[in-house]
Amino acid sequence: MTKSQHIDWLLGLADDALILGQRLSEWCGHAPALEEDIALSNIALDLIGQSRAFFAHAGRLEGAGRDEDRLAFFRSDREYRNLLLVELPNGHFGDTIARQFFFDQFALVRYTHLAQQTFDPEVAAIATKALKEVRYHAAHSAEWMLRLGDGTELSKARIQESVERLWPFTGECFEEHATLDAAIASGAMPDRSQAQTTWNEQVEAVLNQASLTKPEGSWSQKGGRDGLHTEHLSYMLAEMQVLPRLHPDAKW
Amino acid sequence: MEPYLCSESIHAMDLNQRFEDYIAADQKIEAKDWMPDQYRKTLIRQISQHAHSEIIGMLPEGNWITRAPSLKRKAILLAKVQDEAGHGLYLYSAAETLGANRDDLMDALIDGRAKYSSIFNYPTLTWADMGAIGWLVDGAAIMNQVPLCKCSYGPYARAMVRVCKEESFHQRQGFQIMLNLSEGTDEQRAMAQDSLNRWWWPSLMMFGPNDESSTHNEQSMRWKIKRFSNDELRQRFVDMTIPQIELLGLTVPDQDLKWNASSGHYEMGAIDWKEFFDVIAGNGPCNKERIAARKKAHRDGEWVREAASAYAQKMNAKASSNQTHAA
């Protein structure tokens, strides 16, 4: 993996976590129950923490003096490398849970490998800590998949719809991409088909238990890793970046 | 009938005497102890208002989580607002020990029947407001709340110990934001001053009306639910905060403020109580928005809460049918 691919890969890891953390933080104060205000904020905090660690590492590796905030607040949507899945709007609680469930299962597979690989020991250290957090996140989202899938008729219909709507955004987790191919070749990332099989099995098990149907379609939306995003990301960044961009010389 | 009534009223007198003796001896009243109805009602009112304030208080600060100017500030603010949800939870639980029900309390809040701290009806217009709220609003809240750690009702007192520890972190982070802004660019300093100008008077109002016009003071003091009067606490807050404002190099927005060397206290200008009562009456800048936001979250979440309870019922039914089969 070249240095620029290495940095790109780290930014992808950081951006996935930050963008999903930012989305989840929008729930704070508006969740269906106080317990969920707390849980969703907690998950958001973990994700933002993970992103900071990856940003700091990417910044040091790049050696151009960009710190975590420079990387988070002064890149445009075309420079962001996150999956499209994580930037999608929160929708209703079921949409948020389905998005989280798909991502958490991916994060579990990815962090399990990242924690063990030796290509980048710093990533291994970050992933070891993150894996503990992600196990909780995955338990939380899977538990909600069961409650919504096997709750009321209304909740079942809603969560099934969320699953269908988000399904085309899951394939991007395992897409073929030059940076990721290089990361796989150097052992930094898990083997694609193996990872996808594990993800599929885990997702299917929870969907079955929740009496939900796994969508058939195999079409997948992609482009995030190349900075080609949905229409939603630019708005999100405009909001997130407004203060540092308005006061570029200020320290906070 | 007469002897029965008589023994009953003697019994009630004994209970009341024992309750009063407990309070006098600074003993804690616990959930299952006998207590006068009015004591119970006063506590439910006060604790639930406090819980509602935490929950409504999440909104003005939550307003800046997605726009926090650095990742570190974002994480700190998010953690702070999350703490407030936690405080709301402990406090609703403390109110439940008195026989209240969280759903009923929530209904009272969104129907506009319950009160909450009127400070949260002011808008958060700039990032500096995150500093001013942490520093002044949480600072004033701590002044009010530290004495509650010794309040006569045990579950409330114990909840407040934990709440106060977290609030003092919040206050420090707020002051940090203000310090950072006051040492920053001209625009940041102006932002800090503007925020102090807007939050100073509402913060002083947080201690409630002047002692002579406060309706709940006397009885609550006697029952040791309240330990200091509104004016005493307000004075303490002003005496503590003025040197901090000087340290920040900001100006107190009170032209009548002066130091009284003989009393050892600052004398403050007159508070605009008309504004205070207007905001309490529902005419603050954000009263309607705050309640609408809470109502929306509650209504939008209804199907989710229903699903969770339907699922729990199914699981319970399964578990008990498994037990029956096993037997």
Coordinates of C-alpha atoms in Angstrom, one line a residue:
Chain A
M1 CA 0.0 0.0 0.0
T2 CA 1.5 3.4 -0.9
K3 CA 1.6 6.2 1.7
S4 CA -1.2 8.1 0.0
Q5 CA -3.3 4.9 -0.1
H6 CA -2.5 4.4 3.6
I7 CA -3.7 7.9 4.5
D8 CA -6.8 7.5 2.3
W9 CA -7.6 4.3 4.0
L10 CA -7.2 5.8 7.5
L11 CA -9.4 8.7 6.4
G12 CA -12.1 6.3 5.3
L13 CA -12.0 4.7 8.8
A14 CA -12.1 8.1 10.5
D15 CA -14.9 9.5 8.2
D16 CA -17.2 6.5 8.7
A17 CA -17.0 6.9 12.4
L18 CA -17.3 10.7 12.5
I19 CA -20.2 11.0 10.0
L20 CA -22.2 8.3 11.7
G21 CA -21.4 9.9 15.1
Q22 CA -22.5 13.3 13.8
R23 CA -25.8 11.8 12.5
L24 CA -26.5 10.0 15.8
S25 CA -25.8 13.1 17.8
E26 CA -28.7 14.8 16.1
W27 CA -31.0 12.5 18.1
C28 CA -29.8 13.9 21.4
G29 CA -32.9 15.3 23.2
H30 CA -35.3 13.9 20.6
A31 CA -35.2 10.1 21.1
P32 CA -38.2 7.9 21.8
A33 CA -37.3 7.5 25.5
L34 CA -34.7 9.0 27.8
E35 CA -32.8 5.7 27.9
E36 CA -32.4 6.0 24.1
D37 CA -31.2 9.6 24.3
I38 CA -28.5 8.3 26.6
A39 CA -27.7 5.2 24.5
L40 CA -27.6 7.0 21.1
S41 CA -25.4 9.8 22.6
N42 CA -23.1 7.2 24.0
I43 CA -22.7 5.4 20.7
A44 CA -22.1 8.8 19.0
L45 CA -19.5 9.6 21.6
D46 CA -17.7 6.3 21.0
L47 CA -17.7 6.9 17.2
I48 CA -16.4 10.5 17.5
G49 CA -13.7 9.2 19.8
Q50 CA -12.7 6.5 17.2
S51 CA -12.6 9.1 14.5
R52 CA -10.4 11.4 16.5
A53 CA -7.9 8.6 17.0
F54 CA -7.8 7.8 13.3
F55 CA -7.6 11.4 12.2
A56 CA -4.7 12.0 14.6
H57 CA -2.9 9.0 13.2
A58 CA -3.6 10.0 9.6
G59 CA -2.4 13.5 10.2
R60 CA 0.9 12.4 11.7
L61 CA 1.5 9.9 8.9
E62 CA 0.8 12.6 6.3
G63 CA 3.2 15.0 8.1
A64 CA 1.6 18.1 6.6
G65 CA 0.6 19.6 10.0
R66 CA -3.1 18.7 9.7
D67 CA -4.6 17.8 13.1
E68 CA -7.9 16.1 13.8
D69 CA -9.8 19.3 13.5
R70 CA -8.1 20.4 10.3
L71 CA -9.1 17.1 8.8
A72 CA -12.6 17.1 10.1
F73 CA -13.5 20.7 9.5
F74 CA -11.5 21.8 6.4
R75 CA -12.2 19.0 3.9
S76 CA -15.1 19.3 1.5
D77 CA -17.6 16.6 0.8
R78 CA -15.6 15.6 -2.3
E79 CA -12.7 14.9 0.1
Y80 CA -14.7 12.8 2.6
R81 CA -14.1 9.1 2.2
N82 CA -17.0 7.6 4.2
L83 CA -19.6 5.0 3.2
L84 CA -22.8 6.5 1.8
L85 CA -24.7 4.4 4.4
V86 CA -23.5 6.5 7.4
E87 CA -24.4 9.9 5.9
L88 CA -28.0 9.0 5.2
P89 CA -30.5 11.1 7.2
N90 CA -31.7 9.7 10.5
G91 CA -35.3 9.3 9.3
H92 CA -37.5 7.7 12.0
F93 CA -36.0 5.6 14.8
G94 CA -36.4 2.4 12.8
D95 CA -34.3 3.9 9.9
T96 CA -31.6 4.9 12.4
I97 CA -31.6 1.5 14.0
A98 CA -31.5 -0.4 10.6
R99 CA -28.6 1.9 9.5
Q100 CA -26.8 1.3 12.8
F101 CA -27.4 -2.5 12.6
F102 CA -25.9 -2.8 9.2
F103 CA -23.0 -0.7 10.1
D104 CA -22.4 -2.2 13.5
Q105 CA -22.2 -5.7 11.9
F106 CA -19.7 -4.4 9.4
A107 CA -17.7 -2.6 12.1
L108 CA -17.5 -5.8 14.1
V109 CA -16.0 -7.7 11.1
R110 CA -13.7 -4.9 10.2
Y111 CA -12.5 -4.1 13.8
T112 CA -12.0 -7.8 14.6
H113 CA -9.5 -7.9 11.7
L114 CA -8.0 -4.5 12.4
A115 CA -7.3 -5.4 16.0
Q116 CA -5.3 -8.5 14.8
Q117 CA -3.4 -7.2 11.8
T118 CA 0.2 -6.2 12.0
F119 CA 0.5 -3.9 9.0
D120 CA -0.4 -0.8 11.2
P121 CA 0.1 -1.4 14.9
E122 CA -1.4 2.0 15.8
V123 CA -4.6 1.0 14.0
A124 CA -4.5 -2.3 15.8
A125 CA -4.4 -0.4 19.1
I126 CA -7.3 1.9 18.1
A127 CA -9.3 -1.1 16.9
T128 CA -8.7 -3.1 20.1
K129 CA -10.4 -0.4 22.1
A130 CA -13.0 0.3 19.5
L131 CA -14.0 -3.4 19.3
K132 CA -15.1 -3.4 22.9
E133 CA -17.3 -0.4 22.2
V134 CA -18.7 -1.8 18.9
R135 CA -19.7 -5.0 20.6
Y136 CA -22.1 -2.9 22.8
H137 CA -23.3 -1.0 19.8
A138 CA -24.0 -4.2 17.9
A139 CA -25.9 -5.7 20.8
H140 CA -27.9 -2.4 21.1
S141 CA -28.9 -2.3 17.4
A142 CA -29.6 -6.0 17.2
E143 CA -31.8 -5.9 20.3
W144 CA -33.8 -3.1 18.7
M145 CA -34.1 -5.0 15.4
L146 CA -35.8 -7.8 17.4
R147 CA -38.0 -5.4 19.3
L148 CA -39.2 -3.6 16.2
G149 CA -39.3 -6.7 14.0
D150 CA -41.2 -8.7 16.6
G151 CA -43.0 -5.9 18.4
T152 CA -46.3 -4.6 16.9
E153 CA -47.6 -4.9 13.3
L154 CA -46.7 -1.2 12.8
S155 CA -43.2 -1.5 14.0
K156 CA -42.6 -4.6 11.9
A157 CA -43.8 -2.9 8.8
R158 CA -41.7 0.2 9.5
I159 CA -38.5 -1.7 10.2
Q160 CA -39.0 -4.0 7.2
E161 CA -39.3 -0.8 5.1
S162 CA -36.2 0.6 6.6
V163 CA -34.3 -2.5 5.8
E164 CA -35.4 -2.5 2.2
R165 CA -34.6 1.2 1.8
L166 CA -31.1 0.9 3.3
W167 CA -30.2 -2.4 1.7
P168 CA -28.7 -1.0 -1.5
F169 CA -26.3 1.0 0.6
T170 CA -24.8 -2.1 2.4
G171 CA -22.9 -3.5 -0.6
E172 CA -20.4 -0.5 -0.5
C173 CA -18.9 -2.0 2.7
F174 CA -17.4 -4.7 0.5
E175 CA -16.9 -3.0 -2.8
E176 CA -13.8 -3.4 -4.9
H177 CA -11.8 -0.3 -4.7
A178 CA -8.1 0.5 -5.4
T179 CA -7.3 1.7 -1.9
L180 CA -9.1 -1.1 -0.2
D181 CA -7.6 -3.7 -2.6
A182 CA -4.2 -2.4 -1.6
A183 CA -5.1 -2.6 2.1
I184 CA -6.3 -6.2 1.7
A185 CA -3.2 -7.1 -0.2
S186 CA -1.0 -5.8 2.6
G187 CA -3.1 -7.6 5.2
A188 CA -4.5 -4.4 6.7
M189 CA -8.0 -5.3 5.8
P190 CA -9.8 -8.6 5.9
D191 CA -10.3 -10.7 2.8
R192 CA -13.3 -9.3 1.0
S193 CA -15.4 -12.4 0.3
Q194 CA -14.7 -13.8 3.8
A195 CA -15.7 -10.6 5.5
Q196 CA -18.8 -10.3 3.4
T197 CA -19.8 -13.9 4.1
T198 CA -19.5 -13.3 7.9
W199 CA -21.4 -10.1 7.7
N200 CA -24.2 -11.8 5.7
E201 CA -24.5 -14.7 8.1
Q202 CA -24.7 -12.3 11.1
V203 CA -27.2 -10.0 9.4
E204 CA -29.3 -12.9 8.3
A205 CA -29.4 -14.5 11.8
V206 CA -30.7 -11.3 13.4
L207 CA -33.2 -10.6 10.6
N208 CA -34.5 -14.2 10.9
Q209 CA -34.8 -13.9 14.6
A210 CA -36.6 -10.6 14.2
S211 CA -39.0 -12.3 11.7
L212 CA -37.9 -9.8 9.0
T213 CA -37.1 -10.6 5.4
K214 CA -33.7 -10.1 3.9
P215 CA -34.0 -8.1 0.7
E216 CA -33.2 -9.9 -2.5
G217 CA -31.6 -7.1 -4.5
S218 CA -27.9 -7.2 -5.2
W219 CA -27.6 -3.7 -6.7
S220 CA -25.4 -1.4 -4.5
Q221 CA -24.9 2.3 -4.4
K222 CA -21.3 3.4 -4.2
G223 CA -18.9 6.3 -4.6
G224 CA -18.3 7.4 -1.0
R225 CA -14.7 6.2 -0.9
D226 CA -14.0 8.4 -3.9
G227 CA -15.8 11.4 -2.5
L228 CA -18.9 11.0 -4.6
H229 CA -21.6 11.2 -2.0
T230 CA -25.4 11.5 -1.7
E231 CA -26.9 15.0 -1.7
H232 CA -27.1 14.8 2.1
L233 CA -23.4 15.0 3.1
S234 CA -22.8 18.5 1.9
Y235 CA -25.6 19.9 4.1
M236 CA -24.3 18.0 7.0
L237 CA -20.8 19.3 6.6
A238 CA -22.0 22.8 6.1
E239 CA -23.6 22.6 9.5
M240 CA -20.7 20.8 11.2
Q241 CA -18.0 23.0 9.7
V242 CA -19.6 26.4 10.0
L243 CA -17.8 27.8 13.0
P244 CA -14.2 26.9 12.1
R245 CA -14.8 28.0 8.5
L246 CA -16.2 31.3 9.7
H247 CA -13.3 31.9 12.1
P248 CA -10.4 30.1 10.5
D249 CA -7.8 31.7 12.8
A250 CA -9.7 31.0 16.0
K251 CA -8.8 28.3 18.5
W252 CA -11.6 26.6 20.4
Chain B
M1 CA -67.7 5.3 65.2
E2 CA -66.3 8.0 67.5
P3 CA -63.7 6.0 69.4
Y4 CA -62.3 4.7 66.1
L5 CA -62.0 8.2 64.6
C6 CA -60.4 9.3 67.9
S7 CA -57.7 6.6 67.9
E8 CA -57.1 7.2 64.2
S9 CA -56.4 10.9 64.7
I10 CA -54.2 10.2 67.7
H11 CA -52.3 7.7 65.6
A12 CA -52.0 10.4 62.8
M13 CA -50.8 12.9 65.4
D14 CA -48.2 10.4 66.6
L15 CA -47.0 9.8 63.1
N16 CA -46.8 13.5 62.4
Q17 CA -44.9 14.1 65.6
R18 CA -42.5 11.3 64.8
F19 CA -42.0 12.8 61.3
E20 CA -41.4 16.3 62.7
D21 CA -38.9 14.8 65.3
Y22 CA -37.1 13.0 62.5
I23 CA -36.8 16.2 60.5
A24 CA -35.7 18.1 63.6
A25 CA -33.0 15.5 64.3
D26 CA -31.7 15.8 60.7
Q27 CA -32.7 12.2 60.0
K28 CA -33.6 11.2 56.4
I29 CA -37.2 10.4 55.5
E30 CA -37.2 7.3 53.3
A31 CA -39.7 6.2 50.6
K32 CA -41.6 3.8 52.8
D33 CA -41.8 6.1 55.9
W34 CA -45.0 7.9 56.7
M35 CA -45.0 11.5 55.6
P36 CA -47.6 14.3 55.5
D37 CA -49.4 14.5 52.2
Q38 CA -48.3 18.0 51.7
Y39 CA -44.6 17.0 52.1
R40 CA -45.1 14.3 49.5
K41 CA -46.8 16.7 47.1
T42 CA -44.2 19.4 47.6
L43 CA -41.4 17.0 46.9
I44 CA -43.1 15.5 43.8
R45 CA -43.6 19.0 42.5
Q46 CA -40.1 20.1 43.2
I47 CA -38.3 16.9 42.0
S48 CA -40.4 16.6 38.8
Q49 CA -39.8 20.2 38.0
H50 CA -36.1 19.6 38.4
A51 CA -36.3 16.5 36.2
H52 CA -38.3 18.4 33.5
S53 CA -35.7 21.2 33.7
E54 CA -32.9 18.6 32.9
I55 CA -34.9 17.3 30.0
I56 CA -35.9 20.6 28.5
G57 CA -32.4 21.9 29.2
M58 CA -31.1 19.3 26.8
L59 CA -32.7 21.2 23.9
P60 CA -30.9 24.6 24.0
E61 CA -27.5 22.9 24.4
G62 CA -28.4 20.1 22.0
N63 CA -28.8 22.9 19.5
W64 CA -25.1 23.3 19.2
I65 CA -23.8 19.7 19.3
T66 CA -23.8 19.3 15.6
R67 CA -22.0 22.7 15.2
A68 CA -19.4 22.4 18.0
P69 CA -16.3 24.0 16.6
S70 CA -13.8 21.2 17.4
L71 CA -14.2 17.4 17.8
K72 CA -13.1 17.7 21.4
R73 CA -15.7 20.3 22.2
K74 CA -18.3 18.3 20.4
A75 CA -17.5 15.2 22.5
I76 CA -17.6 17.2 25.7
L77 CA -20.9 18.9 24.9
L78 CA -22.4 15.7 23.8
A79 CA -21.3 14.0 27.1
K80 CA -22.7 16.9 29.0
V81 CA -26.1 16.8 27.4
Q82 CA -26.1 13.0 27.9
D83 CA -25.4 13.6 31.6
E84 CA -28.5 15.8 31.7
A85 CA -30.6 12.9 30.3
G86 CA -29.1 10.8 33.1
H87 CA -30.0 13.4 35.7
G88 CA -33.6 13.4 34.3
L89 CA -33.7 9.7 34.8
Y90 CA -32.5 9.6 38.4
L91 CA -34.9 12.4 39.3
Y92 CA -37.9 10.8 37.7
S93 CA -36.9 7.7 39.6
A94 CA -36.7 9.7 42.8
A95 CA -40.2 11.1 42.1
E96 CA -41.4 7.6 41.5
T97 CA -40.4 6.6 45.0
L98 CA -43.0 9.0 46.2
G99 CA -45.7 7.3 44.2
A100 CA -45.5 9.5 41.0
N101 CA -45.4 7.9 37.6
R102 CA -42.9 8.9 34.9
D103 CA -45.4 8.7 32.1
D104 CA -47.9 10.9 34.0
L105 CA -45.1 13.4 34.8
M106 CA -44.1 13.5 31.1
D107 CA -47.7 14.0 30.1
A108 CA -47.9 17.0 32.5
L109 CA -44.8 18.4 30.9
I110 CA -45.9 18.2 27.3
D111 CA -49.5 19.3 28.1
G112 CA -47.9 22.5 29.6
R113 CA -49.3 21.7 33.1
A114 CA -45.8 21.2 34.7
K115 CA -43.2 23.9 35.1
Y116 CA -39.5 23.7 34.4
S117 CA -36.6 26.2 34.9
S118 CA -37.6 29.2 32.8
I119 CA -34.0 29.9 31.8
F120 CA -34.3 27.2 29.1
N121 CA -36.9 29.3 27.3
Y122 CA -34.1 31.6 26.1
P123 CA -32.5 30.8 22.8
T124 CA -28.8 29.7 22.3
L125 CA -27.7 32.0 19.6
T126 CA -23.9 31.5 19.5
W127 CA -21.3 29.0 20.5
A128 CA -20.4 31.2 23.5
D129 CA -23.9 30.4 24.9
M130 CA -22.5 26.9 25.5
G131 CA -19.9 28.5 27.7
A132 CA -22.4 30.9 29.4
I133 CA -24.9 28.1 30.1
G134 CA -22.3 25.8 31.6
W135 CA -20.7 28.5 33.7
L136 CA -23.7 30.6 34.8
V137 CA -26.7 28.4 34.4
D138 CA -25.1 25.3 35.8
G139 CA -23.3 27.5 38.3
A140 CA -26.6 28.9 39.6
A141 CA -28.1 25.4 39.5
I142 CA -25.2 24.1 41.7
M143 CA -25.8 26.9 44.2
N144 CA -29.4 25.8 44.4
Q145 CA -28.6 22.1 44.3
V146 CA -25.7 21.6 46.7
P147 CA -28.0 22.3 49.7
L148 CA -30.4 19.6 48.3
C149 CA -27.7 16.9 48.9
K150 CA -28.7 17.4 52.6
C151 CA -32.4 17.7 52.0
S152 CA -34.6 15.7 54.4
Y153 CA -35.9 13.2 51.7
G154 CA -33.3 10.5 51.3
P155 CA -33.8 9.4 47.7
Y156 CA -33.7 13.0 46.5
A157 CA -30.7 13.9 48.6
R158 CA -28.7 10.9 47.3
A159 CA -29.7 11.6 43.7
M160 CA -28.5 15.1 44.2
V161 CA -25.0 14.0 45.4
R162 CA -24.4 12.5 42.0
V163 CA -26.1 15.3 40.0
C164 CA -24.0 17.9 41.8
K165 CA -20.7 16.1 41.1
E166 CA -21.5 16.1 37.4
E167 CA -22.8 19.6 37.4
S168 CA -19.6 20.9 38.8
F169 CA -17.8 19.3 35.8
H170 CA -20.3 21.0 33.6
Q171 CA -19.6 24.4 35.2
R172 CA -15.9 24.0 34.7
Q173 CA -16.3 23.1 31.1
G174 CA -18.5 26.1 30.6
F175 CA -15.9 28.4 32.2
Q176 CA -13.2 26.8 30.1
I177 CA -15.2 27.7 26.9
M178 CA -15.6 31.3 28.2
L179 CA -11.9 31.5 29.1
N180 CA -10.9 30.2 25.7
L181 CA -13.1 32.7 23.9
S182 CA -12.0 35.6 26.1
E183 CA -8.4 34.8 25.2
G184 CA -9.2 34.4 21.5
T185 CA -9.8 36.6 18.5
D186 CA -11.7 39.9 18.8
E187 CA -14.7 38.1 17.4
Q188 CA -14.5 35.4 20.0
R189 CA -14.2 38.0 22.8
A190 CA -17.2 39.9 21.5
M191 CA -19.1 36.6 21.3
A192 CA -18.3 35.9 25.0
Q193 CA -19.4 39.4 26.1
D194 CA -22.6 39.2 24.1
S195 CA -23.4 35.9 25.7
L196 CA -22.7 37.2 29.2
N197 CA -25.0 40.1 28.5
R198 CA -27.8 37.9 27.5
W199 CA -27.5 35.2 30.2
W200 CA -26.5 37.3 33.3
W201 CA -30.0 38.5 34.3
P202 CA -31.9 35.2 33.4
S203 CA -29.3 33.4 35.5
L204 CA -30.0 35.6 38.5
M205 CA -33.7 35.0 38.0
M206 CA -33.0 31.2 38.4
F207 CA -33.0 31.6 42.1
G208 CA -36.6 32.5 42.0
P209 CA -38.6 35.6 43.2
N210 CA -37.3 37.7 46.1
D211 CA -37.9 36.2 49.5
E212 CA -40.9 38.4 50.3
S213 CA -42.8 37.2 47.2
S214 CA -41.8 33.5 47.2
T215 CA -44.7 31.3 47.9
H216 CA -43.0 28.0 48.7
N217 CA -40.2 29.2 50.9
E218 CA -41.3 29.0 54.5
Q219 CA -42.8 25.5 54.7
S220 CA -40.0 24.0 52.6
M221 CA -37.4 25.6 54.9
R222 CA -39.2 24.1 57.9
W223 CA -39.2 20.6 56.4
K224 CA -35.6 21.0 55.4
I225 CA -36.4 20.5 51.7
K226 CA -35.0 23.9 51.2
R227 CA -32.2 25.1 53.4
F228 CA -31.4 28.7 52.2
S229 CA -33.7 31.4 50.9
N230 CA -33.8 32.5 47.2
D231 CA -32.1 35.8 48.0
E232 CA -29.3 34.2 50.1
L233 CA -28.4 31.8 47.3
R234 CA -28.6 34.6 44.7
Q235 CA -26.2 36.7 46.8
R236 CA -23.8 33.9 47.1
F237 CA -23.9 33.3 43.4
V238 CA -23.2 37.0 42.6
D239 CA -20.3 37.1 45.1
M240 CA -18.7 34.1 43.6
T241 CA -19.2 35.0 40.0
I242 CA -18.2 38.7 39.8
P243 CA -14.5 37.9 40.4
Q244 CA -14.7 35.2 37.7
I245 CA -16.1 37.8 35.2
E246 CA -13.2 40.1 36.1
L247 CA -10.8 37.2 35.5
L248 CA -12.3 36.8 32.0
G249 CA -11.9 40.5 31.4
L250 CA -15.6 40.8 30.6
T251 CA -18.0 43.5 31.8
V252 CA -20.9 42.7 34.1
P253 CA -24.1 44.0 32.3
D254 CA -25.3 45.8 35.5
Q255 CA -24.5 49.5 35.8
D256 CA -25.7 49.5 39.4
L257 CA -23.5 46.8 40.6
K258 CA -21.2 47.8 43.5
W259 CA -19.0 46.3 46.1
N260 CA -20.2 47.0 49.7
A261 CA -17.1 46.8 51.8
S262 CA -19.0 46.9 55.1
S263 CA -21.3 44.0 54.3
G264 CA -18.6 42.1 52.3
H265 CA -21.1 41.6 49.5
Y266 CA -21.8 42.9 46.0
E267 CA -25.0 44.9 45.7
M268 CA -26.8 44.2 42.4
G269 CA -29.1 46.3 40.4
A270 CA -32.9 45.6 40.2
I271 CA -34.0 42.5 38.5
D272 CA -36.7 42.8 35.9
W273 CA -39.3 40.6 37.6
K274 CA -41.8 41.4 34.9
E275 CA -39.6 39.6 32.4
F276 CA -39.3 36.7 34.8
F277 CA -43.0 36.3 35.3
D278 CA -43.7 36.8 31.5
V279 CA -41.3 34.0 30.7
I280 CA -42.9 31.8 33.4
A281 CA -46.3 32.6 32.0
G282 CA -45.3 31.1 28.7
N283 CA -44.2 34.2 26.8
G284 CA -40.4 33.6 26.7
P285 CA -38.7 33.5 23.3
C286 CA -38.7 29.7 23.2
N287 CA -41.4 28.3 25.5
K288 CA -43.6 27.1 22.7
E289 CA -40.7 25.6 20.7
R290 CA -39.3 23.8 23.7
I291 CA -42.6 22.1 24.5
A292 CA -43.3 21.4 20.8
A293 CA -39.9 19.7 20.5
R294 CA -40.5 17.6 23.6
K295 CA -44.0 16.7 22.4
K296 CA -42.8 15.8 19.0
A297 CA -40.1 13.5 20.4
H298 CA -42.6 11.9 22.7
R299 CA -45.3 11.4 19.9
D300 CA -42.7 10.2 17.3
G301 CA -41.4 7.7 19.8
E302 CA -44.8 6.3 20.7
W303 CA -44.7 3.4 18.2
V304 CA -41.2 2.5 19.3
R305 CA -42.2 2.3 23.0
E306 CA -45.2 0.3 22.1
A307 CA -43.1 -2.1 20.1
A308 CA -40.7 -2.5 23.0
S309 CA -43.5 -3.3 25.4
A310 CA -45.3 -5.6 23.0
Y311 CA -42.0 -7.5 22.5
A312 CA -41.4 -7.7 26.3
Q313 CA -44.9 -9.1 26.8
K314 CA -44.3 -11.8 24.1
M315 CA -41.0 -12.7 25.7
N316 CA -42.7 -13.0 29.1
A317 CA -45.5 -15.1 27.7
K318 CA -43.0 -17.4 26.0
A319 CA -40.9 -17.7 29.2
S320 CA -43.9 -18.6 31.3
S321 CA -45.2 -21.1 28.8
N322 CA -41.8 -22.7 28.7
Q323 CA -41.9 -22.9 32.5
T324 CA -45.3 -24.5 32.3
H325 CA -44.1 -27.1 29.8
A326 CA -41.0 -27.8 31.8
A327 CA -43.1 -28.3 34.9

